[in-house]
CSV table of C-alpha atoms in Angstrom, one decimal:
chain,number,residue,atom,x,y,z
A,1,MET,CA,0.0,0.0,0.0
A,2,ALA,CA,2.8,2.3,0.9
A,3,LYS,CA,4.5,1.6,-2.4
A,4,VAL,CA,1.3,2.4,-4.4
A,5,LEU,CA,0.9,5.7,-2.6
A,6,LYS,CA,4.5,6.6,-3.1
A,7,LYS,CA,4.2,5.7,-6.8
A,8,LYS,CA,1.0,7.8,-7.2
A,9,LYS,CA,2.6,10.8,-5.5
A,10,TYR,CA,5.7,10.4,-7.7
A,11,ASN,CA,3.4,10.4,-10.8
A,12,GLU,CA,1.6,13.5,-9.6
A,13,VAL,CA,4.8,15.3,-9.1
A,14,ARG,CA,6.0,14.3,-12.6
A,15,GLY,CA,2.7,15.4,-14.1
A,16,TYR,CA,2.9,18.7,-12.4
A,17,GLY,CA,6.5,19.2,-13.5
A,18,ALA,CA,5.6,18.5,-17.1
A,19,LEU,CA,2.7,20.9,-17.0
A,20,THR,CA,4.9,23.6,-15.5
A,21,VAL,CA,7.5,23.1,-18.2
A,22,VAL,CA,4.8,23.3,-20.9
A,23,GLY,CA,3.3,26.4,-19.3
A,24,PHE,CA,6.7,28.0,-19.0
A,25,ILE,CA,7.5,27.4,-22.7
A,26,PHE,CA,4.2,28.8,-23.7
A,27,LEU,CA,4.6,32.0,-21.7
A,28,LEU,CA,8.2,32.3,-22.9
A,29,VAL,CA,7.1,32.1,-26.5
A,30,TYR,CA,4.3,34.6,-25.9
A,31,SER,CA,6.7,37.0,-24.1
A,32,LEU,CA,9.1,36.8,-27.0
A,33,SER,CA,6.3,37.4,-29.5
A,34,LEU,CA,5.7,40.8,-27.7
A,35,PHE,CA,9.4,41.6,-27.0
A,36,VAL,CA,11.0,40.9,-30.3
A,37,PRO,CA,8.7,43.2,-32.4
A,38,ALA,CA,9.2,46.0,-29.9
A,39,LEU,CA,13.0,45.5,-30.0
A,40,TRP,CA,13.0,45.5,-33.8
A,41,SER,CA,10.9,48.7,-33.8
A,42,PHE,CA,13.3,50.3,-31.4
A,43,MET,CA,16.4,49.4,-33.5
A,44,THR,CA,14.6,50.7,-36.6
A,45,THR,CA,14.4,54.2,-35.1
A,46,PHE,CA,18.2,54.3,-35.4
A,47,LYS,CA,18.2,53.4,-39.1
A,48,THR,CA,17.8,55.5,-42.2
A,49,GLU,CA,15.1,54.6,-44.8
A,50,GLU,CA,17.8,53.2,-47.1
A,51,ASP,CA,19.4,51.1,-44.3
A,52,LEU,CA,16.0,49.6,-43.5
A,53,TYR,CA,15.3,48.8,-47.1
A,54,TYR,CA,18.6,46.7,-47.5
A,55,ASN,CA,18.8,45.6,-43.9
A,56,VAL,CA,15.4,44.9,-42.5
A,57,PHE,CA,16.1,42.6,-39.5
A,58,GLY,CA,19.8,43.3,-38.8
A,59,LEU,CA,21.4,45.9,-36.6
A,60,PRO,CA,21.8,49.4,-38.0
A,61,GLU,CA,24.9,49.9,-40.1
A,62,VAL,CA,25.5,53.2,-38.3
A,63,TRP,CA,23.7,54.0,-35.1
A,64,THR,CA,22.4,57.5,-35.5
A,65,PHE,CA,20.0,59.8,-33.6
A,66,GLU,CA,19.2,61.7,-36.8
A,67,ASN,CA,15.6,60.4,-36.8
A,68,TYR,CA,15.0,61.8,-33.3
A,69,ILE,CA,16.6,65.2,-34.1
A,70,THR,CA,14.6,65.4,-37.3
A,71,ALA,CA,11.4,64.5,-35.4
A,72,PHE,CA,11.7,67.5,-33.1
A,73,SER,CA,12.8,69.9,-35.8
A,74,LYS,CA,10.7,69.0,-38.8
A,75,MET,CA,7.7,66.8,-37.6
A,76,TYR,CA,4.6,69.0,-37.5
A,77,VAL,CA,0.9,69.0,-38.1
A,78,SER,CA,-1.1,71.8,-39.7
A,79,VAL,CA,-3.7,73.6,-37.5
A,80,ASN,CA,-6.5,75.5,-39.0
A,81,PRO,CA,-8.3,77.5,-36.3
A,82,THR,CA,-11.5,79.3,-37.2
A,83,GLY,CA,-10.9,82.9,-38.0
A,84,VAL,CA,-7.1,82.7,-37.6
A,85,LYS,CA,-4.4,82.1,-40.2
A,86,PRO,CA,-3.3,78.4,-40.3
A,87,TYR,CA,0.0,77.5,-38.7
A,88,LYS,CA,2.3,74.6,-38.0
A,89,MET,CA,2.5,72.9,-34.6
A,90,TYR,CA,5.7,71.1,-33.9
A,91,LEU,CA,6.5,68.1,-31.7
A,92,ASP,CA,7.5,70.1,-28.6
A,93,GLU,CA,4.2,71.9,-28.5
A,94,MET,CA,2.3,68.7,-29.0
A,95,ILE,CA,4.2,67.1,-26.1
A,96,LEU,CA,3.3,70.1,-23.9
A,97,ASN,CA,-0.3,69.7,-24.8
A,98,SER,CA,-0.2,66.0,-24.0
A,99,VAL,CA,1.4,66.6,-20.6
A,100,LEU,CA,-1.2,69.2,-19.7
A,101,TYR,CA,-4.1,67.0,-21.0
A,102,ALA,CA,-2.9,63.7,-19.5
A,103,VAL,CA,-1.8,65.1,-16.1
A,104,GLY,CA,-4.8,67.3,-15.7
A,105,CYS,CA,-7.4,64.7,-16.7
A,106,THR,CA,-5.7,62.0,-14.5
A,107,LEU,CA,-5.7,64.2,-11.4
A,108,ALA,CA,-9.3,65.3,-12.0
A,109,ASN,CA,-10.6,61.8,-12.7
A,110,VAL,CA,-8.7,59.9,-10.0
A,111,PHE,CA,-9.4,62.3,-7.1
A,112,THR,CA,-13.1,62.8,-8.1
A,113,ALA,CA,-13.7,59.1,-8.2
A,114,ALA,CA,-11.7,58.5,-5.0
A,115,ILE,CA,-13.3,61.2,-3.0
A,116,THR,CA,-16.8,60.2,-4.1
A,117,ALA,CA,-16.1,56.5,-3.4
A,118,TYR,CA,-14.8,57.5,0.1
A,119,GLY,CA,-17.9,59.4,0.9
A,120,CYS,CA,-20.2,56.5,-0.2
A,121,ALA,CA,-18.2,53.8,1.6
A,122,ARG,CA,-17.6,55.6,4.9
A,123,PHE,CA,-20.9,57.4,5.4
A,124,LYS,CA,-24.3,55.8,5.3
A,125,SER,CA,-26.8,58.0,3.5
A,126,LYS,CA,-29.3,57.8,0.7
A,127,VAL,CA,-27.2,60.1,-1.5
A,128,GLY,CA,-24.3,57.6,-1.2
A,129,SER,CA,-26.6,54.8,-2.2
A,130,TRP,CA,-27.9,56.7,-5.2
A,131,LEU,CA,-24.4,57.6,-6.3
A,132,HIS,CA,-23.3,54.0,-6.1
A,133,ALA,CA,-26.4,52.9,-8.0
A,134,SER,CA,-25.8,55.5,-10.7
A,135,VAL,CA,-22.4,54.0,-11.4
A,136,ILE,CA,-23.8,50.5,-11.8
A,137,LEU,CA,-26.7,51.9,-14.0
A,138,VAL,CA,-24.4,53.8,-16.3
A,139,MET,CA,-22.2,50.7,-16.7
A,140,ILE,CA,-24.9,48.3,-17.6
A,141,ILE,CA,-27.1,50.5,-19.8
A,142,PRO,CA,-25.5,51.2,-23.2
A,143,ILE,CA,-25.7,54.9,-24.2
A,144,ILE,CA,-25.9,54.9,-28.0
A,145,GLY,CA,-25.8,58.1,-30.1
A,146,SER,CA,-24.7,60.5,-27.3
A,147,GLY,CA,-21.9,62.0,-29.4
A,148,PRO,CA,-23.9,64.8,-31.1
A,149,SER,CA,-25.5,65.9,-27.8
A,150,GLU,CA,-22.2,65.8,-26.0
A,151,MET,CA,-20.6,67.9,-28.8
A,152,GLN,CA,-23.4,70.5,-28.4
A,153,PHE,CA,-23.0,70.4,-24.6
A,154,VAL,CA,-19.2,71.1,-24.9
A,155,ARG,CA,-19.7,73.9,-27.4
A,156,ALA,CA,-22.4,75.5,-25.3
A,157,LEU,CA,-20.1,75.6,-22.2
A,158,GLY,CA,-17.2,76.8,-24.2
A,159,PHE,CA,-15.0,73.8,-23.5
A,160,ARG,CA,-14.0,73.1,-27.1
A,161,ASN,CA,-10.3,73.8,-27.9
A,162,HIS,CA,-9.6,74.3,-24.2
A,163,ILE,CA,-7.6,71.7,-22.2
A,164,TRP,CA,-9.1,72.9,-18.9
A,165,GLY,CA,-12.5,72.2,-20.4
A,166,MET,CA,-11.5,68.6,-21.1
A,167,VAL,CA,-10.1,68.3,-17.5
A,168,LEU,CA,-13.5,69.4,-16.1
A,169,MET,CA,-15.3,66.8,-18.3
A,170,LYS,CA,-13.1,64.0,-17.0
A,171,ALA,CA,-13.7,65.0,-13.4
A,172,ASN,CA,-16.4,62.4,-12.8
A,173,TYR,CA,-16.9,59.3,-10.8
A,174,LEU,CA,-18.8,57.2,-13.4
A,175,GLY,CA,-16.5,54.2,-14.1
A,176,THR,CA,-14.8,51.1,-12.9
A,177,ASP,CA,-12.4,53.2,-10.8
A,178,PHE,CA,-15.2,54.2,-8.4
A,179,LEU,CA,-16.0,50.5,-7.7
A,180,ILE,CA,-12.3,49.7,-7.1
A,181,TYR,CA,-11.9,52.6,-4.7
A,182,TYR,CA,-15.2,51.8,-3.0
A,183,ALA,CA,-14.1,48.2,-2.3
A,184,ALA,CA,-10.8,49.3,-1.0
A,185,PHE,CA,-12.3,51.8,1.4
A,186,LYS,CA,-14.8,49.2,2.6
A,187,GLY,CA,-11.9,46.9,3.4
A,188,ILE,CA,-10.3,49.4,5.8
A,189,SER,CA,-11.2,49.1,9.5
A,190,LYS,CA,-13.0,52.0,11.0
A,191,ASP,CA,-10.6,51.9,13.9
A,192,TYR,CA,-8.2,54.1,12.1
A,193,SER,CA,-10.8,56.8,11.5
A,194,ASP,CA,-12.0,56.5,15.1
A,195,ALA,CA,-8.5,56.9,16.5
A,196,ALA,CA,-7.8,59.9,14.4
A,197,SER,CA,-11.2,61.4,15.3
A,198,ILE,CA,-10.4,61.0,19.0
A,199,ASP,CA,-7.2,63.0,18.4
A,200,GLY,CA,-9.2,65.9,17.0
A,201,ALA,CA,-8.9,65.2,13.2
A,202,GLY,CA,-11.8,66.3,11.0
A,203,ASN,CA,-13.3,64.3,8.2
A,204,PHE,CA,-11.1,65.9,5.5
A,205,THR,CA,-7.9,65.3,7.5
A,206,ILE,CA,-8.9,61.7,8.2
A,207,MET,CA,-9.5,61.1,4.5
A,208,MET,CA,-6.3,62.7,3.3
A,209,ASN,CA,-3.8,61.8,6.1
A,210,VAL,CA,-5.2,58.5,7.3
A,211,ILE,CA,-7.4,56.6,4.7
A,212,PHE,CA,-5.8,57.6,1.4
A,213,PRO,CA,-2.3,56.6,2.5
A,214,LEU,CA,-3.6,53.1,3.4
A,215,ILE,CA,-4.7,52.6,-0.3
A,216,GLY,CA,-1.7,54.4,-1.7
A,217,ALA,CA,-0.8,51.4,-3.9
A,218,THR,CA,-4.3,51.3,-5.4
A,219,ILE,CA,-4.4,55.0,-6.1
A,220,ALA,CA,-0.9,54.9,-7.7
A,221,THR,CA,-1.9,52.0,-9.9
A,222,MET,CA,-5.2,53.5,-11.0
A,223,SER,CA,-3.4,56.8,-11.6
A,224,LEU,CA,-0.9,55.1,-13.9
A,225,LEU,CA,-3.6,53.3,-15.8
A,226,ALA,CA,-5.6,56.6,-16.2
A,227,PHE,CA,-2.5,58.5,-17.3
A,228,ILE,CA,-1.7,55.9,-19.9
A,229,GLY,CA,-5.2,56.0,-21.2
A,230,PHE,CA,-5.3,59.8,-21.5
A,231,TRP,CA,-1.7,60.0,-22.9
A,232,ASN,CA,-2.7,57.6,-25.7
A,233,ASP,CA,-6.1,59.1,-26.2
A,234,SER,CA,-6.5,60.6,-29.7
A,235,ASN,CA,-10.3,60.4,-30.1
A,236,THR,CA,-11.1,63.1,-27.5
A,237,PRO,CA,-8.5,65.6,-28.8
A,238,LEU,CA,-9.6,64.9,-32.4
A,239,LEU,CA,-13.2,65.9,-31.6
A,240,TYR,CA,-12.8,68.5,-28.9
A,241,LEU,CA,-9.2,69.8,-29.2
A,242,PRO,CA,-8.6,70.2,-33.0
A,243,ASP,CA,-6.6,73.4,-32.4
A,244,ARG,CA,-4.6,72.0,-29.5
A,245,PRO,CA,-3.4,68.7,-30.8
A,246,THR,CA,-1.8,66.3,-28.4
A,247,LEU,CA,1.1,64.0,-29.3
A,248,ALA,CA,-1.2,61.1,-29.9
A,249,LEU,CA,-3.4,63.1,-32.2
A,250,GLY,CA,-0.4,64.6,-33.9
A,251,LEU,CA,1.1,61.2,-34.7
A,252,TYR,CA,-2.2,60.0,-36.0
A,253,LYS,CA,-2.4,63.0,-38.4
A,254,PHE,CA,1.2,62.7,-39.3
A,255,ASN,CA,0.8,59.0,-40.3
A,256,GLN,CA,-2.1,60.1,-42.6
A,257,ARG,CA,0.2,62.4,-44.6
A,258,THR,CA,1.8,61.5,-47.9
A,259,ASP,CA,3.1,64.9,-48.9
A,260,ASN,CA,6.7,64.8,-47.7
A,261,ASN,CA,9.7,62.5,-47.4
A,262,LEU,CA,9.4,62.3,-43.6
A,263,VAL,CA,6.5,59.9,-43.7
A,264,ASN,CA,8.5,56.7,-43.7
A,265,ILE,CA,8.7,53.7,-41.3
A,266,PRO,CA,11.8,54.8,-39.3
A,267,MET,CA,10.3,58.3,-38.7
A,268,ARG,CA,6.9,56.8,-37.8
A,269,LEU,CA,8.5,54.4,-35.3
A,270,THR,CA,10.6,57.2,-33.9
A,271,GLY,CA,7.4,59.2,-33.2
A,272,CYS,CA,5.9,56.2,-31.5
A,273,PHE,CA,8.9,55.7,-29.2
A,274,ILE,CA,9.0,59.4,-28.3
A,275,MET,CA,5.4,59.0,-27.2
A,276,PHE,CA,6.1,55.7,-25.4
A,277,ALA,CA,9.2,57.0,-23.5
A,278,PRO,CA,7.4,58.8,-20.7
A,279,ILE,CA,5.2,55.8,-19.9
A,280,LEU,CA,8.2,53.5,-19.8
A,281,ALA,CA,10.1,56.0,-17.6
A,282,ILE,CA,7.2,56.3,-15.1
A,283,PHE,CA,6.7,52.5,-14.9
A,284,ILE,CA,10.5,51.9,-14.3
A,285,ALA,CA,10.7,54.6,-11.7
A,286,PHE,CA,7.6,53.4,-9.7
A,287,ARG,CA,7.4,49.7,-10.6
A,288,LYS,CA,7.8,48.6,-7.0
A,289,ARG,CA,5.0,50.9,-5.9
A,290,PHE,CA,2.7,49.7,-8.6
A,291,MET,CA,3.4,46.1,-7.9
A,292,LEU,CA,2.6,46.4,-4.2
A,293,ASN,CA,-0.2,44.1,-3.3
A,294,VAL,CA,-0.1,44.4,0.5
A,295,ASN,CA,-1.8,47.2,2.3
A,296,ILE,CA,0.4,48.6,5.1
A,297,GLY,CA,-1.6,49.9,8.0
A,298,GLY,CA,-0.7,52.9,10.1
A,299,LEU,CA,-1.4,56.6,10.6
A,300,LYS,CA,0.3,59.3,8.6
A,301,GLY,CA,1.0,62.7,10.1
């Protein structure tokens, strides 16, 4: 009997080992399928168009930053504002627009959702229940054909072609972020709030100095995801910021052009990596913070 159990256990270990190896190979191949094209694209940014034509998959014959220099000096999109003479907007201006748009919309969206979720989770009231229900309702009911009415709304309020107007539009709690924050706040013991309240802290102080630091990893992760979404967003600027193009919109328009010799594969990939660089830098700098899965308790300040 002991030999049978030992043999069965040995077979289970062998089977688990084989499954692990197969899974590892599958994930390795999948990872390479994502990494290799990205590596090829990055190397291509250091090639000339002629070098790419004769040397598609090899290393650049001469490593040069000419594409990046050319991108900042000659890559532009034409802007045609109403009642004003058309002008050219270059890469540095589009990057500034992207920073203002992405950072502003991220801060507005994250803090609006977090503050609303905190109020609904920590205070029992009918208003909180209605707000929570409205999020669920908006998520399950498809809103079709709202684009024209939204455009009229934006024009009536004077938000069009103003980045601050888009920031105000994104300051809402209707989304998955609200539910994530709501669940995180519900999982925090009220003992922290009670202890701070006994020490004389008000509701705002408790929220900012006690509760928010406890879900700092969640807020940081959601902020990164929101920033990536706004940084890569080209649809909203296309509709509402035609005179203030962001980098994403500028690259989209640049790729549609066929009127100059800058529209080639190395230059297009160079623009893509210029756009990708801030996201990569942020992730590398804060990767440990974003990967944190353990909530650390304690009071701040």
